Amino acid sequence: MRYGFVGLGQMGAPMAANLAAAQDVKVLDLSEDAIKAAVRAGASAVSSLKDFADIGVLFLCLPNGGIVEKSLFDKTNGIAKFLSPNTIVVDTSTIEYSLTLSIGDRLDALGLRFLDAPVSGMWKRAQDGTLTMMIGGETDIVEDLRPALSTMADRILHTGAVGSGQLTKLINQLLFDINVAALAEILPMAKKLGLDPENTAEVVNSGTGRSYASEYFIPQILEGTFDTGYPLQSAYKDLISGAEISARYQIPAPVLAAATSTYQQALLEGHGAKDKGAMVLVYERLLGVNCRKSSVEDTTND
Amino acid sequence: MRYGFVGLGQMGAPMAANLAAAQDVKVLDLSEDAIKAAVRAGASAVSSLKDFADIGVLFLCLPNGGIVEKSLFDKTNGIAKFLSPNTIVVDTSTIEYSLTLSIGDRLDALGLRFLDAPVSGMWKRAQDGTLTMMIGGETDIVEDLRPALSTMADRILHTGAVGSGQLTKLINQLLFDINVAALAEILPMAKKLGLDPENTAEVVNSGTGRSYASEYFIPQILEGTFDTGYPLQSAYKDLISGAEISARYQIPAPVLAAATSTYQQALLEGHGAKDKGAMVLVYERLLGVNCRKSSVEDTTND
Amino acid sequence: MRYGFVGLGQMGAPMAANLAAAQDVKVLDLSEDAIKAAVRAGASAVSSLKDFADIGVLFLCLPNGGIVEKSLFDKTNGIAKFLSPNTIVVDTSTIEYSLTLSIGDRLDALGLRFLDAPVSGMWKRAQDGTLTMMIGGETDIVEDLRPALSTMADRILHTGAVGSGQLTKLINQLLFDINVAALAEILPMAKKLGLDPENTAEVVNSGTGRSYASEYFIPQILEGTFDTGYPLQSAYKDLISGAEISARYQIPAPVLAAATSTYQQALLEGHGAKDKGAMVLVYERLLGVNCRKSSVEDTTND
Amino acid sequence: MRYGFVGLGQMGAPMAANLAAAQDVKVLDLSEDAIKAAVRAGASAVSSLKDFADIGVLFLCLPNGGIVEKSLFDKTNGIAKFLSPNTIVVDTSTIEYSLTLSIGDRLDALGLRFLDAPVSGMWKRAQDGTLTMMIGGETDIVEDLRPALSTMADRILHTGAVGSGQLTKLINQLLFDINVAALAEILPMAKKLGLDPENTAEVVNSGTGRSYASEYFIPQILEGTFDTGYPLQSAYKDLISGAEISARYQIPAPVLAAATSTYQQALLEGHGAKDKGAMVLVYERLLGVNCRKSSVEDTTND
Ligand SMILES: NC(=O)C1=CN([C@@H]2O[C@H](COP(=O)(O)OP(=O)(O)OC[C@H]3O[C@@H](n4cnc5c(N)ncnc54)[C@H](OP(=O)(O)O)[C@@H]3O)[C@@H](O)[C@H]2O)C=CC1
Ligand SMILES: NC(=O)C1=CN([C@@H]2O[C@H](COP(=O)(O)OP(=O)(O)OC[C@H]3O[C@@H](n4cnc5c(N)ncnc54)[C@H](OP(=O)(O)O)[C@@H]3O)[C@@H](O)[C@H]2O)C=CC1
Ligand SMILES: NC(=O)C1=CN([C@@H]2O[C@H](COP(=O)(O)OP(=O)(O)OC[C@H]3O[C@@H](n4cnc5c(N)ncnc54)[C@H](OP(=O)(O)O)[C@@H]3O)[C@@H](O)[C@H]2O)C=CC1
C-alpha cells in the first residue's frame, strides 16, 4: 500500500515522518523546505498531482476547513480528481463538523472513501507518535488502516460515523475553552478583591478548581507569557462549530455561549495572535488589574 | 495554651482529634457521640460554656455562616461572651465573605481577635492532617498559631486581611463549579450528537478538556453515582458569595453567572442532596439522553 | 408587466390578492383552495411552470428557507429554470441570511435578478396592504418595483445590498425575542417573590419595562393563552441566524445567547407549537408557580 | 394629621410641594435652597429634629438605601428616635429589597409603622402628581393614607406586605435594564453588518422589537445624547437587588445576568454618569462602530 500526505506543518511534518519510517509515503506541501525535510525522513516528493494516482490512502493535515476543501476540490488543483476510485482520504485536520459532513458527501459522490481523524496532543506527542486520534467513518476502513495510524497515534478511538471524530475532538476543545474562560474572569476578580495571584495559583492548582487549563495557563499568566499555545484566532473555528451545533440542533449551551463572548471579546481587543491564556487580558483591562507575579513587570495592557 | 473546638462533624472531628493529639483541647458539639469520640482521641468535653473562659484559641468548624453566627453571638448561648479578652477565634468553616467581615467586626468590638481559615481537601486529608488552609487575618496571630494549625494542615497560606481566607477558597470553588457546569451541558450535548459517553470520557480525561471536575465526576456520571461528594445544597453558599461579590463590587462574571443558573436549575429540579455531578441531570432531562456507560441501566430521570 | 406569486398562505394570500387588484398575477400554491381564493381575487392560476416564462417579477412567500430553495432550484420542479433572463425574483419570506446570500448568487449565475424583501406586520396588515417591507438589492430594481410593492406595504425600506432586508428584519426579531425571554424569567420571579401577576402586569405595561412583547404577551399569559402568535418552532430560524452571525462575524451577543437558551428550553419542553409567550412556561415549571390572573385556572404545567 | 417630608431633590421637591398644597407638611433637606423652595410651596421648615415629634406620617425621598438607613437610624441624627409611637414612615425612595425588610424590622422594634412606597415616572409626572406608586405594608395604613398619597400619585397599587412595593418596582426596572442591554448589543451588531442605524431605528420602533427602552433611547443614541435619564451608577442598585434576589432565593435569571454584565462593563468603562443608553458604547467600542445618524459626528469613543 502506498500513502500520500498533504500538509507538513507543525503537526503534519512529524506525523508524515513517523509514517514514512514504516511505509512508502508521497508528500506535498507549499513549502519546499518542509518537503525536503520529509524526504530526508524517508518520504518521496510528488512532482505532479498525477503522482497521487497510485496511492491507496491520502492523509491531510491542513490549517483549517477552507484549505482542506480547496486542496481537495479546487477546480484546477483539487487533488480529489487525481485519486483512483476507492482511495481513502483521511483528514487529520481539525475542521468544522458541518464541513466535514459535506466533504464526506462530495468524496462519496466521486467514488472515494473518507475518514475524519483529528488528533490531539501537541507537537511533542506528534513527534513521539503518541497522539490521540479520534476517527469517524466505517469500521472496516479504520481497522485496515490501524497499522498505519499507529505510527502516529497510540490512542486510536473509533467514535462512530463520518463527522464523529471531529465532534469528539470538539467536545474536548469546548470544555477546554470554557475552563480557560472561567480563569479569564475569576483570576482578575481575585486580584481585584486584593488576593495575591501567586497564592491564588497555588490554591487553585492544588485544589478542586484545577484543570489542564489552569495548570498550563496560570503559570504563564503569572509570567505575562501569552505566546506558547495555539493562537486564539486559529482555534476560533471550534467555537463556530459549537455555536452552530447548539443553534442547528436546538441544544442549549449557556455556559459555552458566555465563554464564547469572552473569547470573541479577546479577538476584538486584538489578542487573536496570542494563545488562549490571553483571554485573561479582557478582564484585566476591564477591572484595571493584572495577574502577574510580583516580580514580573506587566506591560500587556499598556 | 489551651484550645477550644466547636463542631465535630465530618471535617471537624478529625481536625479536633489531630489537634488534641498535640494540645489540650476542649470540645463542643450538638452530638453526644461526636463528643465521646473526641474525648477518646484525647480531648476533654466542656460541661458549660463558662469552661471556655481559660482557652486562648477557639476553633469553629460548622456547616454554614448562619450557624457560625448563632454559635458565637446567640443572645443566650453565644460563646463569644464567655471568652476572655484577646482570645483568638479561628473559623475553619466555609462561609460567606460578607458575613466573615461582619463577624470579624463584631468580635473586634468585643475585644476578641479573629482569623478566617477555611480548609480544602476532603475527609481523608482532614484525617491525615494534610488539609490546605487559607488564612485571613493579622500576620503575628497566624505565626503564633502555626504549630497548632500544622497538626491539621500541611499547606498553610496566609492570604491577607480578615476575609481573604474565605475569598481565596471561594475563588477555587467558583472555578470548580464552572468546570462542573461545563461538563453538565457539554457531555449530554455529546451524547445527543451520537457520541458514546465512554469514548468522550476517555478523550476528555486524557486531553486538554480535563479538570479535577472531569476526573472526579465523569467516572461517576458514567456509573450513575451522584452521592459521593459535598451536596449541591450545602455548597450553594459559594455561589451566593460569588453573585454578591460580582454585584457589590461591579465585577462582571458572565461565565460564572451562566454556571450559577445551571446549578440553581439542578436545585430546583430536586437534586440538592446529590453531589455536584448531578448538574448533568439538568441537561440529560432537557435533551432526553443519559450519559451512563452502556452497561449501566439509568433510572435517574425516570 | 406580468407577475407571479408563489405561496398563498396566511401572509401570501392577502399579499397576492392586493397585488392582483392592480396587476396581472399568476399564482401557485400546494393548496387548490388557496389558488381558487386567489383566482376569485383576480389572479390567474398557472397550469404548468412553463406559464411563468412571460412574467417579469416572481414573488415568493414561503414558510422557510429550505422551501424557498427547493421551490426555486429543485432538480425537476424548480421554478428558476422556467424563468426568462432578467426576471426579478422577490423573496418576501423570512429566511436565514446566509441562505439568502447563496440564493442571490445562484440566481445571478442563472442570469436572474433578486431582491430579499421580508415583511413585518401580521395577517391583518397584510390584508390592509400596510405591511412594513425591508428590501435588500439594487436600487434601480427597487425603484422599478415600488408601485407593485406599494399594493402590499406602506412602509418600504431599501436597506442596502442583497441580504440586508433579511438582516434588518432579523435585528427586529432578535430584540423581540430577547424582550420575550426577559418576561419569561422575570414574571415568574415576581410571582415566586409573592407579587400578584395582575399588579405586576399593570406596573410593567404602564412603566419603563414595557415593550411590544409585554403589551402583547402579558395579557395572554395572565389568561393562559399561548396560541395567538407565530409558533416558537417556526420563528426559531431567526435564532439560528442570530447565532450563526454572532459566531461567523465574531460579534459577542451574550444577552441574545442567554435568551436563545430559554427559547431552546421551551422547544425542548414541548412548547414549539405555542407562541413565544410560552417561553414563560419554562420558568413557571422550574419555580413551581404560574402567572395566571386569579380568576384563571391554570393547567399548563400539569 | 401633620406630615414630615425628608429629601427635596428632583423627585422629592415636587412630591412635597403637591402634598403641602393639601396638608400641613414639615420638610427637611441638606440643601437650604430646597427647603426655601418647599416653604414657598406651603411647607414649613423644621428647626430641629424634635419638631418631628408631632407628625403622624414621615415621608422619605432619598437617593439610596444607605442614606435612608442613616437618616433614620444614625446614632446622633437619626430621625426615628424623635418620632412618636405609631408614627408611619413612608419610604418613597427606590432602595434594595433586603434593606427595606431590615428597615421595616428596625422601625417595628421601635414601635413605628412602615410602608415602602417607591414611585415610577420621572420629574414631570412628580410635578403633575401623576406618579405610579407601588406600596408594601398593611392594608389599613395604605387606606388611611390614600388621600395624602393621591396628591402625588394617580396610580396607587397596594402590592402586599412590606418590601413588595420595592419588589414590584424592581421587576419593572429589571425588564427595562434587560431591554436596554438588548439594544446595546443588537444595534452595534446591525451597524457592523452594514445596516444604516436610522433604518434599523425605524424598523425596530415600528415593529415587534420596540420597547419603552427603544423608543426612549434609540433616538438619543442616533444623536449621541447620553445625559437625559437617570445615571447608570445611580440605578445600579436595582441590579444589585436583582442579583441578590436571584442568588438568595435560588431563582435562575440568565438573561438578567447577561444584561448585568453589560451594565457593569459600561460602569467599568467610565460611563456611570451617563444614562442607560450609554450601555451601547460598550459594544460600539468592541466592534469599532457607532450608531449615530449620518449627520451626527461621533466623538464618544475617541
Ligand atoms: N465536608 C467536606 O468535604 C468539606 C467541608 N468543609 C467545610 O467545613 C465546614 C464543616 O463541614 P462538615 O464537617 O462537612 O459539616 P458537618 O455538618 O459534618 O459538621 C458540622 C458539625 O457541627 C455541629 N454543630 C452544628 N451546630 C452546632 C452548634 N450550634 N454548636 C455546636 N456544634 C454544632 C454538627 O452537629 P450535628 O451533626 O449534631 O448537627 C456537626 O457535628 C463547613 O463549613 C464546610 O463547608 C471544607 C472542606 C471540605
Ligand atoms: N405569519 C406571520 O405572522 C408572518 C409571517 N412572515 C413570513 O412570511 C412567510 C410566509 O409565512 P406564512 O404565510 O405564515 O406561512 P404559511 O405556512 O401560512 O404559508 C406558506 C404557503 O406556501 C405554500 N407552499 C409551501 N411549499 C410550497 C411549494 N413548494 N410551492 C408552492 N407553495 C408552497 C403552503 O402551502 P400548504 O399550506 O399547502 O403547505 C402555504 O400555502 C414566512 O417566511 C414567515 O416567516 C412574516 C411576517 C409575519
Ligand atoms: N429621578 C428620577 O427620575 C426618579 C427617582 N426615583 C427615586 O427617588 C429617590 C430620590 O431620587 P431623586 O429625587 O432623583 O434624588 P436627588 O439626589 O435629586 O434628591 C435627594 C435629596 O435628598 C437630600 N438628602 C440627601 N441626604 C439627606 C439627609 N441625610 N437628610 C435630608 N436630606 C438628604 C439631597 O440633598 P442634597 O442634594 O443637598 O444632597 C437631595 O435634595 C431615589 O431613591 C430614586 O431612585 C424614582 C423614580 C424616578
Coordinates of N, CA and C in Angstrom, one line a residue, chain A residues 201-289:
Chain A
A201 N -2.9 31.0 42.6 CA -2.4 30.0 41.7 C -2.2 28.7 42.5
E202 N -1.5 28.9 43.6 CA -1.2 27.7 44.4 C -2.5 27.0 44.9
V203 N -3.4 27.8 45.4 CA -4.6 27.1 45.9 C -5.4 26.5 44.8
V204 N -5.5 27.1 43.6 CA -6.3 26.5 42.5 C -5.6 25.3 42.0
N205 N -4.3 25.4 41.8 CA -3.7 24.2 41.1 C -3.4 23.1 42.1
S206 N -3.6 23.3 43.4 CA -3.6 22.1 44.3 C -5.0 21.8 44.7
G207 N -6.0 22.4 44.2 CA -7.3 22.2 44.7 C -8.3 21.7 43.7
T208 N -9.6 21.8 44.0 CA -10.6 21.2 43.2 C -10.9 22.1 42.0
G209 N -10.4 23.3 41.9 CA -10.6 24.2 40.8 C -9.6 24.0 39.7
R210 N -8.7 23.1 39.9 CA -7.7 22.9 38.9 C -8.2 22.2 37.6
S211 N -7.5 22.5 36.5 CA -7.8 21.9 35.2 C -6.6 21.9 34.4
Y212 N -6.6 21.2 33.3 CA -5.5 21.3 32.4 C -5.3 22.7 32.0
A213 N -6.4 23.5 31.8 CA -6.3 24.9 31.5 C -5.5 25.7 32.6
S214 N -5.9 25.4 33.8 CA -5.2 26.2 34.9 C -3.8 25.8 35.1
E215 N -3.5 24.5 34.9 CA -2.1 24.0 35.1 C -1.2 24.6 34.0
Y216 N -1.8 24.7 32.8 CA -1.0 25.2 31.7 C -0.9 26.7 31.6
F217 N -2.0 27.3 31.8 CA -2.0 28.8 31.6 C -1.7 29.6 32.8
I218 N -2.1 29.2 34.0 CA -1.9 30.1 35.2 C -0.4 30.4 35.3
P219 N 0.5 29.5 35.2 CA 1.9 29.8 35.4 C 2.3 30.8 34.3
Q220 N 1.8 30.7 33.1 CA 2.1 31.6 32.0 C 1.5 33.0 32.2
I221 N 0.3 33.0 32.8 CA -0.3 34.3 33.1 C 0.5 35.0 34.2
L222 N 1.0 34.3 35.2 CA 1.8 34.9 36.2 C 3.1 35.5 35.6
E223 N 3.6 34.9 34.6 CA 4.8 35.4 33.9 C 4.5 36.5 32.9
G224 N 3.2 36.6 32.4 CA 2.9 37.5 31.3 C 3.3 36.9 30.0
T225 N 3.3 35.6 29.9 CA 3.6 34.9 28.6 C 2.3 34.5 28.0
F226 N 2.2 34.9 26.7 CA 0.9 34.6 26.0 C 1.1 34.1 24.6
D227 N 2.3 33.4 24.4 CA 2.6 33.0 23.0 C 3.1 31.6 22.9
T228 N 2.7 30.7 23.8 CA 3.2 29.4 23.8 C 2.2 28.4 23.2
G229 N 0.9 28.8 23.0 CA 0.0 27.8 22.6 C -0.6 28.1 21.2
Y230 N -1.6 27.4 20.8 CA -2.3 27.6 19.6 C -3.0 29.0 19.7
P231 N -2.9 29.8 18.6 CA -3.4 31.2 18.7 C -5.0 31.2 18.8
L232 N -5.5 32.1 19.5 CA -6.9 32.3 19.7 C -7.6 32.3 18.3
Q233 N -7.0 33.0 17.4 CA -7.7 33.2 16.1 C -7.8 31.9 15.3
S234 N -6.8 31.0 15.5 CA -6.9 29.7 14.8 C -7.8 28.8 15.4
A235 N -7.9 28.8 16.7 CA -8.8 27.9 17.4 C -10.2 28.3 17.4
Y236 N -10.5 29.5 16.9 CA -11.8 30.1 17.0 C -12.8 29.2 16.2
K237 N -12.4 28.5 15.2 CA -13.3 27.6 14.4 C -14.0 26.6 15.3
D238 N -13.4 26.2 16.4 CA -14.1 25.3 17.4 C -15.4 26.0 17.9
L239 N -15.3 27.3 18.2 CA -16.4 28.0 18.8 C -17.5 28.2 17.8
I240 N -17.1 28.4 16.5 CA -18.1 28.5 15.5 C -18.8 27.2 15.4
S241 N -18.1 26.1 15.4 CA -18.8 24.8 15.3 C -19.7 24.6 16.5
G242 N -19.2 25.0 17.7 CA -20.0 24.8 18.9 C -21.3 25.6 18.8
A243 N -21.2 26.9 18.3 CA -22.4 27.8 18.2 C -23.3 27.2 17.2
E244 N -22.8 26.7 16.1 CA -23.7 26.2 15.0 C -24.4 25.0 15.4
I245 N -23.7 24.1 16.1 CA -24.3 22.9 16.6 C -25.4 23.2 17.6
S246 N -25.1 24.1 18.5 CA -26.1 24.4 19.5 C -27.3 25.0 18.9
A247 N -27.1 25.9 17.9 CA -28.2 26.5 17.2 C -29.0 25.5 16.3
R248 N -28.3 24.8 15.4 CA -29.0 23.9 14.5 C -29.7 22.7 15.2
Y249 N -29.1 22.2 16.2 CA -29.6 21.0 16.9 C -30.4 21.4 18.1
Q250 N -30.7 22.7 18.3 CA -31.5 23.1 19.5 C -31.0 22.6 20.8
I251 N -29.7 22.7 21.0 CA -29.1 22.2 22.3 C -28.7 23.5 23.1
P252 N -29.4 23.8 24.1 CA -28.9 25.0 24.9 C -27.5 24.8 25.5
A253 N -26.7 25.8 25.4 CA -25.4 25.7 25.9 C -25.0 27.1 26.4
P254 N -25.6 27.5 27.5 CA -25.4 28.9 28.1 C -24.0 29.1 28.6
V255 N -23.4 28.1 29.2 CA -22.0 28.4 29.7 C -21.1 28.5 28.6
L256 N -21.2 27.7 27.6 CA -20.4 27.8 26.4 C -20.6 29.1 25.7
A257 N -21.9 29.6 25.6 CA -22.2 30.8 25.0 C -21.5 32.0 25.7
A258 N -21.5 32.0 27.0 CA -20.9 33.0 27.8 C -19.4 33.0 27.6
A259 N -18.8 31.8 27.6 CA -17.4 31.7 27.3 C -17.0 32.2 25.9
T260 N -17.9 31.9 25.0 CA -17.7 32.4 23.6 C -17.6 33.9 23.5
S261 N -18.5 34.6 24.3 CA -18.4 36.0 24.3 C -17.1 36.6 24.8
T262 N -16.6 35.9 25.8 CA -15.3 36.3 26.3 C -14.2 36.1 25.3
Y263 N -14.3 35.0 24.6 CA -13.3 34.6 23.6 C -13.4 35.7 22.4
Q264 N -14.6 36.0 22.0 CA -14.8 37.0 20.9 C -14.3 38.4 21.4
Q265 N -14.5 38.7 22.6 CA -14.0 40.0 23.1 C -12.5 40.0 23.1
A266 N -11.8 38.9 23.4 CA -10.4 38.9 23.3 C -9.9 39.1 21.8
L267 N -10.6 38.4 20.9 CA -10.3 38.6 19.5 C -10.5 40.1 19.1
L268 N -11.6 40.7 19.5 CA -11.9 42.0 19.1 C -10.9 43.0 19.7
E269 N -10.4 42.7 20.9 CA -9.4 43.6 21.5 C -8.0 43.3 21.0
G270 N -7.8 42.5 20.0 CA -6.6 42.4 19.3 C -5.6 41.3 19.8
H271 N -6.2 40.4 20.5 CA -5.3 39.3 21.1 C -5.3 38.0 20.3
G272 N -5.8 38.1 19.0 CA -6.0 36.9 18.2 C -4.7 36.1 18.0
A273 N -3.6 36.8 17.9 CA -2.3 36.0 17.7 C -1.8 35.4 19.0
K274 N -2.4 35.8 20.1 CA -1.9 35.2 21.4 C -2.6 33.9 21.6
D275 N -2.1 33.2 22.6 CA -2.7 31.9 23.0 C -3.9 32.1 23.8
K276 N -4.6 31.1 24.2 CA -5.9 31.2 24.9 C -5.8 31.9 26.3
G277 N -4.6 31.7 26.9 CA -4.4 32.4 28.2 C -4.7 33.9 28.1
A278 N -4.6 34.4 26.9 CA -4.8 35.9 26.7 C -6.2 36.3 26.9
M279 N -7.1 35.4 27.0 CA -8.5 35.8 27.4 C -8.5 36.6 28.7
V280 N -7.5 36.3 29.6 CA -7.5 36.9 30.9 C -7.3 38.5 30.7
L281 N -6.7 38.8 29.6 CA -6.5 40.3 29.3 C -7.7 41.1 29.2
V282 N -8.8 40.4 28.8 CA -10.1 41.1 28.7 C -10.5 41.6 30.0
Y283 N -10.5 40.7 31.0 CA -11.0 41.1 32.4 C -9.9 41.9 33.1
E284 N -8.6 41.7 32.8 CA -7.6 42.5 33.4 C -7.8 44.0 33.0
R285 N -8.1 44.2 31.7 CA -8.3 45.5 31.2 C -9.5 46.2 31.9
L286 N -10.6 45.4 31.9 CA -11.9 45.9 32.4 C -11.7 46.3 33.9
L287 N -11.1 45.5 34.7 CA -11.0 45.7 36.1 C -9.8 46.5 36.5
G288 N -8.9 46.8 35.5 CA -7.8 47.6 35.8 C -6.8 47.0 36.8
V289 N -6.6 45.6 36.6 CA -5.7 44.9 37.4 C -4.8 44.0 36.5

